[in-house]
Structures are given as C-alpha cells and as structure tokens.
C-alpha cells in the first residue's frame, strides 16, 4: 500500500539495520516496535498500515540523536533498552550484541510506540501481537513490554508541535501542475486551507507522525492529517493524507471529499472490500476505490517517484491502525486514507486494510 505519512528516515534506518535479527516492527517486515504490558484494558488500537520506504532517505546519526534529545532519552536509557532487546532477539540476531548506534535506532522506534499508546492510537495488546507476528515468543514480547511500560515509556516526553504559521488563504483551486491536494506542494496547501493543531485533531486517529506533522481544516467537521515526507525528492509535497471527519459520514460525502483533493480528471474504478491481515488481533474491514488519473502520473513523475496514473482511497468506518482496521466497514466513513498509486490485492487475492 502506498502510504507515506509515517515514512520516517530514522525508523527506516533501524529497519535496515535490525530486521536481520528476526524481530521486526508493529508491521511485519519492519523493525519490531513494541510489546505488551500487564494491563490490557484499553480498547483503542493503533495508523499504521505498512510503510512504503522506497522514497525515504537514510537518516544520519544527527537526526537520530535529535529525536532522542527531543524525547528526553539519554544514552543510559538507550543502553538499558538495548540490553533488553539483545536478550530477547530485538536486535541483530540471537547472541549478537548491538552497539550504541544500533540501540539508538531501536530507541527512536520505541519512542514512537510509547507515544502512540499514550495518545490512545495503539494499545499494548496490539503492540504485543505485532511483535509476536514478527517472530517474538510470548516471553520475549512480554519482557520487552514490561521494560517499555515500566521504565522506558515513562521517561519519554510528549511530542512538541511546531507553532502554526501565519497564512494568507488565496490559492487557486489547482496548483501549477493541475493537482488539487494529493501530490501538491505544501505551499499550495498553506495558501488554500487553514492549518490546525495536528496533536489535537489527528493524534488519536492517525498516530504519531513519522516526520513533520501538518493538519488542515477543510470543513467544520473535516480535517486533513498528514506528514511531510522526509525524502528529498518528495520534500514539501503531500503524497499521502488522511481525511478525518468529526463523526462518520455517508459514502456520497466521503466520495466528494476524495474527489475534491484529486485532479479533476480522476475517474473511480469499482470499489473493493478489504480485510485485516491474518496476524492482526483486530477483526475489521475497509473499502478501497482506485482512481485513474493521467494528471497524477504527471505529478508524481515530476517528483522523481514511480509515475502511475492512479490514486487510491481506503474508507474506514472507525479508523486505520498498524494492526489493521478498527471494526468492520459499515458503509459509514470516519477516516479516508488517500494516496498516490493504486491499492491491489496481495498474493492471497485479498486486499489488506
């Protein structure tokens, strides 16, 4: 799935460095992000479908250190996390000791997990199931979870959002290349829609941002939540956004919201129902519609991205998480994951939420 809002350079660095060890991330095939605590009374679960890292740039040590500093996590805590990770196969492989650089990368990913649980986007239970799906035993996942819950996460400071910019809302309905939102530059968004606080409007619905978070109010009951991609070629273009409604709307309203953010030549294909991945502990579903649009091909080609004449919209009646959809799709829409590219069924023939 071409989802980019959480494509973080630092997290991807960790995925490349540590996935060899066998224990991935909250999403299979990435770096394992968390585990589970003793309490499992929370009912919320965590946005994030698999992250496409094809356009992400590798973060340098400075960006990792900056993220740790901003979170208030020092090297002593990083090393304690690393020791627990090494003992439970969250590193480079069984019996292989990680160094401080590796451990800093793992810490950055776990900071994200801590914050997602804190805002109610994910649950400890979901994090545990994701870890076990990536190869952790129940004992390994429990050991990591206990450390995160009792020692690591309590020391992680909340994300500090940058102040909202001053804006003059005078943009045309289309950008210079014919885009109307998805794949349009951030400057166009800032000139057309008022920014709102991302942390208040988006955190619980879409999770912690993988980069610079932005949010725009499109209507009284409609907000767009997004992350500015870290890749140089995509910088300052929103190629994936989440449309979040204050309460569920009907499909006609959802379709109008999607079309308003796609080029005017977007033509919808027949919708396809999707289900959660087999490893997810959540029972849930979604509805996907692919849109053919030659303008989108031109937009993505100009960004140095794989150019395809497609965009896609995944409808969720409650929300999307790294564990899949929260609840079945009912025909009402609370959240729309809107992105460049088409969503297609996997090897099983099923489209994954």
CSV table of C-alpha atoms in Angstrom, one decimal:
chain,number,residue,atom,x,y,z
A,1,UNK,CA,0.0,0.0,0.0
A,2,UNK,CA,1.5,3.4,-1.0
A,3,UNK,CA,1.2,5.0,2.4
A,4,UNK,CA,3.8,7.6,3.2
A,5,UNK,CA,2.7,9.6,6.2
A,6,UNK,CA,4.8,7.6,8.6
A,7,UNK,CA,7.8,7.0,6.3
A,8,UNK,CA,10.4,8.2,8.8
A,9,UNK,CA,14.1,8.2,7.9
A,10,UNK,CA,15.2,7.2,11.4
A,11,UNK,CA,12.7,4.3,11.6
A,12,UNK,CA,13.8,3.1,8.2
A,13,UNK,CA,17.4,3.2,9.2
A,14,UNK,CA,16.5,0.9,12.1
A,15,UNK,CA,14.6,-1.4,9.9
A,16,UNK,CA,17.5,-1.8,7.6
A,17,UNK,CA,20.0,-2.3,10.5
A,18,UNK,CA,18.0,-4.6,12.8
A,19,UNK,CA,15.5,-6.6,10.8
A,20,UNK,CA,18.1,-9.3,10.1
A,21,UNK,CA,17.7,-10.4,13.7
A,22,UNK,CA,14.2,-11.7,13.1
A,23,UNK,CA,12.0,-9.5,15.2
A,24,UNK,CA,10.5,-6.8,13.0
A,25,UNK,CA,8.1,-3.9,13.9
A,26,UNK,CA,4.5,-3.2,14.6
A,27,UNK,CA,4.1,-4.0,10.9
A,28,UNK,CA,5.6,-7.3,9.6
A,29,UNK,CA,8.9,-6.9,7.8
A,30,UNK,CA,9.9,-3.7,9.6
A,31,UNK,CA,11.7,-3.2,12.9
A,32,UNK,CA,9.7,-4.6,15.8
A,33,UNK,CA,8.4,-1.6,17.7
A,34,UNK,CA,7.0,-2.8,21.0
A,35,UNK,CA,5.4,-5.3,23.3
A,36,UNK,CA,2.6,-5.7,25.8
A,37,UNK,CA,2.1,-4.7,29.5
A,38,UNK,CA,0.3,-6.5,32.3
A,39,UNK,CA,-2.8,-4.3,31.8
A,40,UNK,CA,-4.8,-4.9,28.6
A,41,UNK,CA,-7.9,-2.9,29.4
A,42,UNK,CA,-7.5,-0.3,26.7
A,43,UNK,CA,-9.9,-0.6,23.8
A,44,UNK,CA,-8.2,1.6,21.3
A,45,UNK,CA,-5.7,0.1,18.9
A,46,UNK,CA,-3.2,1.6,16.5
A,47,UNK,CA,-2.4,4.3,11.5
A,48,UNK,CA,-0.4,2.4,10.6
A,49,UNK,CA,-0.7,0.2,7.6
A,50,UNK,CA,2.7,-0.9,6.1
A,51,UNK,CA,5.1,1.9,5.4
A,52,UNK,CA,6.4,2.1,1.9
A,53,UNK,CA,10.1,3.1,2.3
A,54,UNK,CA,11.1,3.2,-1.4
A,55,UNK,CA,11.3,7.0,-1.4
A,56,UNK,CA,12.7,7.6,2.0
A,57,UNK,CA,16.2,8.9,2.6
A,58,UNK,CA,18.5,7.3,5.1
A,59,UNK,CA,18.7,9.4,8.2
A,60,UNK,CA,22.1,10.3,9.7
A,61,UNK,CA,23.2,10.0,13.2
A,62,UNK,CA,22.4,13.6,13.9
A,63,UNK,CA,18.7,13.2,13.1
A,64,UNK,CA,18.5,10.1,15.4
A,65,UNK,CA,20.3,12.0,18.2
A,66,UNK,CA,18.0,15.0,17.7
A,67,UNK,CA,14.9,12.7,18.0
A,68,UNK,CA,16.3,11.1,21.2
A,69,UNK,CA,17.2,14.5,22.7
A,70,UNK,CA,13.7,15.9,21.9
A,71,UNK,CA,12.2,12.8,23.6
A,72,UNK,CA,14.4,13.2,26.7
A,73,UNK,CA,16.0,9.8,26.2
A,74,UNK,CA,19.7,9.7,27.1
A,75,UNK,CA,22.3,7.0,26.3
A,76,UNK,CA,22.0,5.3,29.6
A,77,UNK,CA,18.3,4.6,28.9
A,78,UNK,CA,19.1,3.7,25.3
A,79,UNK,CA,21.7,1.1,26.5
A,80,UNK,CA,19.2,-0.4,29.0
A,81,UNK,CA,16.7,-0.8,26.2
A,82,UNK,CA,19.4,-2.3,24.0
A,83,UNK,CA,20.3,-4.9,26.7
A,84,UNK,CA,16.7,-5.9,27.0
A,85,UNK,CA,16.4,-6.0,23.2
A,86,UNK,CA,19.6,-8.1,22.8
A,87,UNK,CA,18.4,-10.6,25.4
A,88,UNK,CA,15.1,-11.0,23.6
A,89,UNK,CA,16.1,-11.1,20.0
A,90,UNK,CA,15.1,-7.5,19.1
A,91,UNK,CA,18.4,-6.7,17.6
A,92,UNK,CA,20.8,-8.1,15.0
A,93,UNK,CA,20.2,-11.8,15.8
A,94,UNK,CA,20.4,-14.3,18.6
A,95,UNK,CA,23.6,-14.0,20.5
A,96,UNK,CA,24.7,-10.8,18.6
A,97,UNK,CA,25.3,-7.7,20.8
A,98,UNK,CA,24.2,-4.4,19.3
A,99,UNK,CA,26.3,-1.3,19.7
A,100,UNK,CA,25.1,2.2,20.8
A,101,UNK,CA,24.3,3.3,17.3
A,102,UNK,CA,22.0,0.3,16.7
A,103,UNK,CA,20.4,0.8,20.1
A,104,UNK,CA,19.7,4.5,19.4
A,105,UNK,CA,17.9,3.5,16.3
A,106,UNK,CA,15.8,1.0,18.2
A,107,UNK,CA,15.0,3.6,20.8
A,108,UNK,CA,13.7,6.0,18.2
A,109,UNK,CA,11.2,3.4,17.0
A,110,UNK,CA,10.2,2.6,20.6
A,111,UNK,CA,9.6,6.3,21.3
A,112,UNK,CA,7.0,6.3,18.6
A,113,UNK,CA,5.3,3.2,20.1
A,114,UNK,CA,5.3,4.9,23.6
A,115,UNK,CA,3.7,8.0,22.2
A,116,UNK,CA,1.1,6.1,20.2
A,117,UNK,CA,-0.1,4.2,23.3
A,118,UNK,CA,-0.1,7.4,25.3
A,119,UNK,CA,-2.5,9.2,22.8
A,120,UNK,CA,-4.7,6.1,22.6
A,121,UNK,CA,-3.9,5.3,18.9
A,122,UNK,CA,-2.4,1.9,19.7
A,123,UNK,CA,-2.8,-0.5,22.6
A,124,UNK,CA,-0.3,-2.5,24.4
A,125,UNK,CA,-2.1,-5.6,23.3
A,126,UNK,CA,-1.8,-4.6,19.7
A,127,UNK,CA,1.9,-4.0,20.0
A,128,UNK,CA,2.4,-7.4,21.6
A,129,UNK,CA,0.5,-9.2,18.9
A,130,UNK,CA,2.5,-7.3,16.2
A,131,UNK,CA,5.8,-8.4,17.9
A,132,UNK,CA,4.7,-12.0,18.1
A,133,UNK,CA,3.6,-11.9,14.5
A,134,UNK,CA,7.2,-10.8,13.6
A,135,UNK,CA,8.8,-13.8,15.4
A,136,UNK,CA,8.9,-12.9,19.1
A,137,UNK,CA,7.9,-15.5,21.6
A,138,UNK,CA,5.3,-14.6,24.2
A,139,UNK,CA,8.1,-14.5,26.7
A,140,UNK,CA,10.2,-12.2,24.6
A,141,UNK,CA,7.4,-9.8,23.8
A,142,UNK,CA,6.4,-9.7,27.5
A,143,UNK,CA,9.9,-8.9,28.6
A,144,UNK,CA,10.2,-6.1,26.2
A,145,UNK,CA,6.7,-4.8,27.0
A,146,UNK,CA,7.4,-4.8,30.7
A,147,UNK,CA,10.5,-2.8,30.3
A,148,UNK,CA,8.8,-0.3,27.9
A,149,UNK,CA,5.8,0.1,30.2
A,150,UNK,CA,7.6,0.5,33.5
A,151,UNK,CA,11.0,2.1,32.6
A,152,UNK,CA,11.3,3.3,29.1
A,153,UNK,CA,8.0,4.9,28.2
A,154,UNK,CA,7.6,6.9,31.4
A,155,UNK,CA,10.8,8.8,30.5
A,156,UNK,CA,9.6,9.7,27.0
A,157,UNK,CA,8.4,13.3,26.7
A,158,UNK,CA,5.4,14.2,24.6
A,159,UNK,CA,5.9,15.4,21.1
A,160,UNK,CA,6.2,19.2,20.8
A,161,UNK,CA,4.4,20.5,17.8
A,162,UNK,CA,5.9,23.4,15.9
A,163,UNK,CA,3.8,26.7,16.1
A,164,UNK,CA,1.3,27.2,13.4
A,165,UNK,CA,2.4,29.5,10.5
A,166,UNK,CA,0.8,32.8,9.5
A,167,UNK,CA,-1.3,32.2,6.4
A,168,UNK,CA,-2.9,34.2,3.6
A,169,UNK,CA,-5.6,31.9,2.1
A,170,UNK,CA,-5.6,33.0,-1.6
A,171,UNK,CA,-4.6,29.9,-3.6
A,172,UNK,CA,-6.3,28.8,-6.7
A,173,UNK,CA,-8.3,25.5,-6.7
A,174,UNK,CA,-5.5,23.8,-8.6
A,175,UNK,CA,-1.7,24.0,-8.3
A,176,UNK,CA,0.5,24.8,-11.2
A,177,UNK,CA,0.6,21.2,-12.4
A,178,UNK,CA,-3.1,20.5,-12.0
A,179,UNK,CA,-3.1,18.9,-8.6
A,180,UNK,CA,-5.8,19.7,-6.1
A,181,UNK,CA,-4.2,18.3,-2.9
A,182,UNK,CA,-2.6,14.9,-3.1
A,183,UNK,CA,0.9,15.3,-4.6
A,184,UNK,CA,0.6,19.1,-4.4
A,185,UNK,CA,3.3,21.2,-2.7
A,186,UNK,CA,2.9,22.3,0.9
A,187,UNK,CA,2.9,25.9,-0.1
A,188,UNK,CA,-0.3,25.3,-2.1
A,189,UNK,CA,-1.9,23.7,0.9
A,190,UNK,CA,-0.8,26.6,3.2
A,191,UNK,CA,-2.3,29.1,0.8
A,192,UNK,CA,-5.6,27.3,0.4
A,193,UNK,CA,-6.6,25.7,3.8
A,194,UNK,CA,-6.1,26.9,7.4
A,195,UNK,CA,-3.6,24.9,9.4
A,196,UNK,CA,-4.9,23.5,12.7
A,197,UNK,CA,-3.1,21.8,15.6
A,198,UNK,CA,-2.1,18.3,14.5
A,199,UNK,CA,-1.8,17.0,18.0
A,200,UNK,CA,-5.3,17.8,19.0
A,201,UNK,CA,-7.0,17.0,15.7
A,202,UNK,CA,-5.1,13.9,14.5
A,203,UNK,CA,-3.1,12.1,17.1
A,204,UNK,CA,-5.6,9.6,18.4
A,205,UNK,CA,-7.0,8.9,14.9
A,206,UNK,CA,-3.8,8.6,12.9
A,207,UNK,CA,-1.0,8.0,15.4
A,208,UNK,CA,2.3,9.7,15.9
A,209,UNK,CA,3.8,11.4,12.8
A,210,UNK,CA,6.9,10.0,11.1
A,211,UNK,CA,8.1,13.4,10.1
A,212,UNK,CA,6.9,17.0,10.2
A,213,UNK,CA,3.2,16.8,11.0
A,214,UNK,CA,0.7,19.1,9.3
A,215,UNK,CA,-3.1,19.3,9.6
A,216,UNK,CA,-5.6,21.4,7.6
A,217,UNK,CA,-9.3,22.2,8.2
A,218,UNK,CA,-11.3,21.5,5.0
A,219,UNK,CA,-14.7,22.0,6.6
A,220,UNK,CA,-16.2,22.4,10.0
A,221,UNK,CA,-16.3,18.6,10.5
A,222,UNK,CA,-13.4,17.7,8.2
A,223,UNK,CA,-9.7,17.8,8.8
A,224,UNK,CA,-6.7,16.5,6.7
A,225,UNK,CA,-3.9,15.0,8.7
A,226,UNK,CA,-0.5,14.3,7.0
A,227,UNK,CA,3.2,14.0,7.4
A,228,UNK,CA,5.7,15.8,5.2
A,229,UNK,CA,7.8,13.0,3.6
A,230,UNK,CA,11.5,13.0,4.5
A,231,UNK,CA,12.7,12.0,1.1
A,232,UNK,CA,14.5,14.8,-0.7
A,233,UNK,CA,12.6,14.2,-4.0
A,234,UNK,CA,9.2,14.4,-2.2
A,235,UNK,CA,10.0,17.1,0.3
A,236,UNK,CA,7.2,19.6,0.8
A,237,UNK,CA,4.7,17.6,-1.2
A,238,UNK,CA,1.9,15.7,0.5
A,239,UNK,CA,1.6,12.5,-1.4
A,240,UNK,CA,-0.5,10.8,1.2
A,241,UNK,CA,-3.1,12.3,3.6
A,242,UNK,CA,-5.8,11.1,6.0
A,243,UNK,CA,-9.2,12.8,5.8
A,244,UNK,CA,-10.8,12.6,9.2
A,245,UNK,CA,-14.4,13.5,10.0
A,246,UNK,CA,-15.6,14.5,13.4
A,247,UNK,CA,-18.3,11.9,13.1
A,248,UNK,CA,-18.9,9.2,10.4
A,249,UNK,CA,-20.4,10.4,7.1
A,250,UNK,CA,-22.1,8.6,4.3
A,251,UNK,CA,-20.2,7.3,1.2
A,252,UNK,CA,-21.5,10.1,-1.0
A,253,UNK,CA,-20.0,12.7,1.3
A,254,UNK,CA,-16.8,10.7,1.5
A,255,UNK,CA,-16.5,10.4,-2.3
A,256,UNK,CA,-16.9,14.1,-2.7
A,257,UNK,CA,-14.2,14.7,-0.1
A,258,UNK,CA,-11.8,12.4,-2.0
A,259,UNK,CA,-12.6,13.9,-5.4
A,260,UNK,CA,-12.0,17.4,-4.1
A,261,UNK,CA,-8.4,16.5,-3.3
A,262,UNK,CA,-7.6,14.7,-6.5
A,263,UNK,CA,-7.0,16.1,-10.0
A,264,UNK,CA,-10.3,16.9,-11.9
A,265,UNK,CA,-9.7,14.0,-14.3
A,266,UNK,CA,-9.8,11.4,-11.6
A,267,UNK,CA,-12.2,8.6,-12.5
A,268,UNK,CA,-13.2,5.9,-9.9
A,269,UNK,CA,-12.9,2.2,-10.6
A,270,UNK,CA,-15.2,-0.4,-9.0
A,271,UNK,CA,-14.6,-0.4,-5.2
A,272,UNK,CA,-13.1,-3.4,-3.5
A,273,UNK,CA,-13.6,-4.7,0.1
A,274,UNK,CA,-10.6,-5.3,2.2
A,275,UNK,CA,-9.8,-7.2,5.4
A,276,UNK,CA,-7.2,-7.1,8.1
A,277,UNK,CA,-4.0,-9.1,7.8
A,278,UNK,CA,-4.1,-12.6,9.2
A,279,UNK,CA,-1.7,-11.7,12.0
A,280,UNK,CA,-3.8,-8.9,13.3
A,281,UNK,CA,-5.7,-9.4,16.6
A,282,UNK,CA,-8.4,-7.0,15.3
A,283,UNK,CA,-11.4,-8.1,13.3
A,284,UNK,CA,-12.1,-5.4,10.8
A,285,UNK,CA,-12.5,-4.3,7.2
A,286,UNK,CA,-12.3,-1.4,4.8
A,287,UNK,CA,-13.4,-0.3,1.4
A,288,UNK,CA,-10.9,0.7,-1.3
A,289,UNK,CA,-11.5,2.7,-4.5
A,290,UNK,CA,-8.8,3.2,-7.1
A,291,UNK,CA,-9.0,6.3,-9.3
A,292,UNK,CA,-7.4,6.6,-12.7
A,293,UNK,CA,-6.0,10.0,-13.4
A,294,UNK,CA,-3.4,10.9,-16.0
A,295,UNK,CA,-2.7,14.1,-14.2
A,296,UNK,CA,-1.5,12.2,-11.1
A,297,UNK,CA,1.0,10.4,-13.3
A,298,UNK,CA,2.5,13.8,-14.4
A,299,UNK,CA,2.5,15.0,-10.8
A,300,UNK,CA,4.4,12.0,-9.4
A,301,UNK,CA,6.8,11.9,-12.4
A,302,UNK,CA,7.8,15.5,-11.6
A,303,UNK,CA,8.7,14.3,-8.1
A,304,UNK,CA,11.0,11.6,-9.3
A,305,UNK,CA,8.6,9.0,-7.9
A,306,UNK,CA,7.3,5.9,-9.7
A,307,UNK,CA,4.8,7.6,-12.0
A,308,UNK,CA,1.4,5.8,-12.3
A,309,UNK,CA,-1.9,7.2,-13.5
A,310,UNK,CA,-3.6,6.2,-10.2
A,311,UNK,CA,-4.7,7.4,-6.8
A,312,UNK,CA,-6.4,5.4,-4.1
A,313,UNK,CA,-8.8,5.9,-1.2
A,314,UNK,CA,-9.3,3.5,1.7
A,315,UNK,CA,-12.5,4.1,3.6
A,316,UNK,CA,-12.7,3.2,7.3
A,317,UNK,CA,-15.8,3.3,9.5
A,318,UNK,CA,-13.8,3.8,12.7
A,319,UNK,CA,-10.1,4.1,11.9
A,320,UNK,CA,-7.0,2.5,10.5
A,321,UNK,CA,-4.1,1.3,12.6
A,322,UNK,CA,-0.8,-0.6,12.2
A,323,UNK,CA,-2.9,-3.6,13.3
A,324,UNK,CA,-5.5,-3.1,10.6
A,325,UNK,CA,-8.9,-1.5,10.5
A,326,UNK,CA,-10.7,-0.9,13.8
A,327,UNK,CA,-14.0,-2.6,13.3
A,328,UNK,CA,-15.9,-3.7,10.2
A,329,UNK,CA,-16.7,-1.4,7.3
A,330,UNK,CA,-20.4,-0.4,7.7
A,331,UNK,CA,-21.0,2.0,4.8
A,332,UNK,CA,-20.3,5.0,7.0
A,333,UNK,CA,-16.9,6.7,6.8
A,334,UNK,CA,-14.9,8.2,9.7
A,335,UNK,CA,-11.4,8.2,8.0
A,336,UNK,CA,-10.1,8.1,4.5
A,337,UNK,CA,-6.5,7.1,3.7
A,338,UNK,CA,-5.9,8.9,0.4
A,339,UNK,CA,-2.7,8.4,-1.6
A,340,UNK,CA,-0.9,8.3,-4.9
A,341,UNK,CA,-0.9,4.9,-6.6
A,342,UNK,CA,-3.4,2.0,-6.7
A,343,UNK,CA,-4.1,-0.5,-4.0
A,344,UNK,CA,-4.2,-4.1,-5.2
A,345,UNK,CA,-5.0,-7.4,-3.6
A,346,UNK,CA,-2.0,-9.4,-2.3
A,347,UNK,CA,-0.8,-12.8,-3.1
A,348,UNK,CA,-3.8,-14.3,-1.3
A,349,UNK,CA,-6.2,-12.4,-3.6
A,350,UNK,CA,-7.4,-10.3,-0.6
A,351,UNK,CA,-6.9,-6.6,-0.3
A,352,UNK,CA,-5.4,-5.7,3.0
A,353,UNK,CA,-6.7,-2.9,5.2
